Coordinates of C-alpha atoms in Angstrom, one line a residue:
P965 CA 46.3 -116.2 -168.5
C966 CA 45.7 -119.9 -168.0
M967 CA 43.7 -121.5 -170.8
G968 CA 41.6 -124.6 -169.8
V969 CA 42.1 -127.2 -167.1
A970 CA 45.6 -127.9 -165.9
K971 CA 47.1 -131.4 -166.0
S972 CA 47.4 -133.1 -162.7
D973 CA 50.6 -135.0 -163.6
Y974 CA 52.8 -133.1 -161.1
D975 CA 50.4 -132.2 -158.4
V976 CA 52.5 -133.8 -155.7
G977 CA 55.7 -131.9 -156.6
L978 CA 53.9 -128.6 -157.1
T979 CA 52.0 -129.0 -153.8
G980 CA 55.3 -129.6 -152.0
L981 CA 56.9 -126.6 -153.7
A982 CA 54.0 -124.4 -152.8
L983 CA 54.0 -125.6 -149.2
L984 CA 57.7 -124.8 -149.0
A985 CA 57.0 -121.2 -150.2
L986 CA 54.1 -120.7 -147.8
L987 CA 56.0 -122.1 -144.9
A988 CA 59.1 -119.9 -145.7
R989 CA 56.9 -116.9 -145.3
G990 CA 56.2 -118.0 -141.7
D991 CA 52.7 -119.5 -141.9
T992 CA 51.9 -122.9 -140.5
P993 CA 48.9 -125.3 -140.9
T994 CA 47.2 -123.5 -137.9
Q995 CA 48.5 -119.9 -138.1
G996 CA 48.9 -117.2 -140.7
Q997 CA 47.2 -115.9 -143.8
Y998 CA 47.7 -119.1 -145.7
A999 CA 47.1 -121.6 -142.8
D1000 CA 44.1 -123.1 -144.6
A1001 CA 46.1 -123.6 -147.9
I1002 CA 48.9 -125.2 -145.9
A1003 CA 46.6 -127.5 -144.0
R1004 CA 44.9 -128.6 -147.3
G1005 CA 48.3 -129.2 -149.0
V1006 CA 49.5 -131.3 -146.1
A1007 CA 46.2 -133.3 -146.2
F1008 CA 46.6 -133.8 -149.9
L1009 CA 50.1 -135.1 -149.7
R1010 CA 49.3 -137.4 -146.9
T1011 CA 46.6 -139.1 -149.1
K1012 CA 49.2 -139.6 -151.8
Q1013 CA 51.8 -141.7 -149.9
K1014 CA 51.9 -145.3 -151.0
K1015 CA 51.9 -147.5 -147.8
D1016 CA 54.1 -150.2 -149.3
S1017 CA 56.9 -148.1 -150.7
G1018 CA 56.6 -144.8 -148.8
S1019 CA 56.6 -142.9 -152.1
Y1020 CA 54.3 -140.0 -152.8
V1021 CA 54.3 -140.9 -156.5
D1022 CA 54.6 -144.0 -158.6
T1023 CA 58.3 -145.1 -158.4
A1024 CA 58.1 -146.5 -161.9
R1025 CA 57.5 -143.0 -163.3
L1026 CA 60.6 -141.3 -164.7
G1027 CA 61.7 -138.5 -162.4
F1028 CA 59.5 -139.6 -159.5
L1029 CA 62.2 -138.7 -157.1
Y1030 CA 61.9 -135.0 -157.8
E1031 CA 58.3 -135.0 -156.6
H1032 CA 58.9 -137.4 -153.8
C1033 CA 61.7 -135.2 -152.4
L1034 CA 59.6 -132.0 -152.7
A1035 CA 56.8 -133.7 -150.7
T1036 CA 59.2 -135.1 -148.2
E1037 CA 61.0 -131.9 -147.6
A1038 CA 57.7 -129.9 -147.3
L1039 CA 56.3 -132.4 -144.8
C1040 CA 59.5 -132.4 -142.8
E1041 CA 59.3 -128.6 -142.6
V1042 CA 55.6 -128.9 -141.5
A1043 CA 56.7 -131.4 -138.8
L1044 CA 59.1 -128.8 -137.4
V1045 CA 56.4 -126.1 -137.1
D1046 CA 53.5 -128.3 -136.1
P1047 CA 54.5 -131.5 -134.2
S1048 CA 50.9 -132.2 -133.3
L1049 CA 50.3 -133.5 -136.9
D1050 CA 52.3 -136.7 -136.0
L1051 CA 53.9 -137.1 -139.4
R1052 CA 56.7 -139.3 -138.0
A1053 CA 55.8 -142.7 -139.3
E1054 CA 55.1 -141.6 -142.8
L1055 CA 58.2 -139.4 -143.0
M1056 CA 60.3 -142.3 -141.8
R1057 CA 59.1 -144.3 -144.8
A1058 CA 59.6 -141.3 -147.1
V1059 CA 63.2 -140.8 -145.9
Q1060 CA 63.9 -144.5 -146.2
L1061 CA 62.8 -144.5 -149.8
I1062 CA 65.3 -141.7 -150.5
H1063 CA 68.0 -143.8 -149.0
E1064 CA 66.9 -146.8 -151.0
A1065 CA 67.0 -144.8 -154.3
R1066 CA 70.6 -143.8 -153.8
N1067 CA 73.3 -145.5 -155.8
P1068 CA 75.6 -147.5 -153.6
R1069 CA 78.6 -145.3 -152.8
G1070 CA 77.1 -142.6 -155.0
A1071 CA 74.3 -140.2 -155.5
W1072 CA 70.9 -140.3 -157.2
R1073 CA 69.3 -140.4 -160.6
Y1074 CA 66.0 -141.5 -162.1
A1075 CA 66.0 -145.3 -161.9
F1076 CA 64.4 -147.2 -159.0
P1077 CA 66.0 -149.4 -158.0
P1078 CA 69.1 -147.4 -158.7
N1079 CA 71.2 -148.4 -161.7
G1080 CA 74.5 -146.7 -160.9
D1081 CA 73.9 -143.4 -162.9
N1082 CA 74.1 -140.2 -161.0
D1083 CA 72.5 -136.8 -161.7
T1084 CA 73.2 -133.4 -160.1
S1085 CA 69.7 -132.0 -160.1
V1086 CA 68.0 -135.1 -158.6
T1087 CA 70.8 -135.4 -156.1
S1088 CA 70.3 -131.7 -155.0
W1089 CA 66.7 -132.4 -154.2
C1090 CA 67.5 -135.5 -152.4
V1091 CA 70.1 -133.7 -150.3
S1092 CA 67.6 -130.9 -149.6
A1093 CA 65.0 -133.4 -148.4
L1094 CA 67.4 -135.2 -146.3
A1095 CA 68.7 -132.0 -144.7
A1096 CA 65.1 -131.1 -143.8
A1097 CA 64.6 -134.6 -142.4
Q1098 CA 67.7 -134.1 -140.2
R1099 CA 66.3 -130.8 -138.9
A1100 CA 63.1 -132.5 -138.1
G1101 CA 65.0 -135.1 -136.0
F1102 CA 65.1 -138.1 -138.4
D1103 CA 68.2 -140.2 -138.8
V1104 CA 70.0 -139.7 -142.1
D1105 CA 72.7 -142.0 -143.3
P1106 CA 75.9 -140.0 -143.4
N1107 CA 77.0 -142.0 -146.4
A1108 CA 74.2 -140.4 -148.3
M1109 CA 75.7 -137.0 -147.8
A1110 CA 79.2 -138.3 -148.5
G1111 CA 77.9 -139.9 -151.7
A1112 CA 76.4 -136.6 -152.8
R1113 CA 79.6 -134.7 -152.1
W1114 CA 81.6 -137.3 -154.0
W1115 CA 79.3 -136.9 -157.0
I1116 CA 79.4 -133.1 -156.9
D1117 CA 83.2 -133.1 -156.7
R1118 CA 83.3 -135.6 -159.6
A1119 CA 80.8 -133.5 -161.7
T1120 CA 82.5 -130.2 -161.0
D1121 CA 85.4 -128.8 -163.0
P1122 CA 87.8 -127.3 -160.5
K1123 CA 88.7 -124.5 -162.9

């Protein structure tokens, strides 16, 4: 059982993750058992995006990219099932931030602006968000996927 009030430190990321689960079961913001929860989650995430950076959380926060990518991926999936929400402009900014957070000729880590370090878990969430963006019709820099492949090859022991 949960004891007391939960901290809201990761509401953006957890909302994105919950939306992905509810969307995966086939519900949308207008149809299904969890339509209301999805619509409320989408509305919440939309209020969180910073207009100047496109980020859903403070870019100075360590690990911000995890939450940003979860929110971006969830909203890209929503855009696929409900184009009437017109998420295009905000998702373009969100995708652009993921590109800006990538290390030149590499992958992603925690620092923004990027500092040259790469990390597998952050990179995997960035790739997942960018793949959702591609499915939703957004342009994704092919160098981003190439940089991710380079990092995974470098970080993987062939044996």
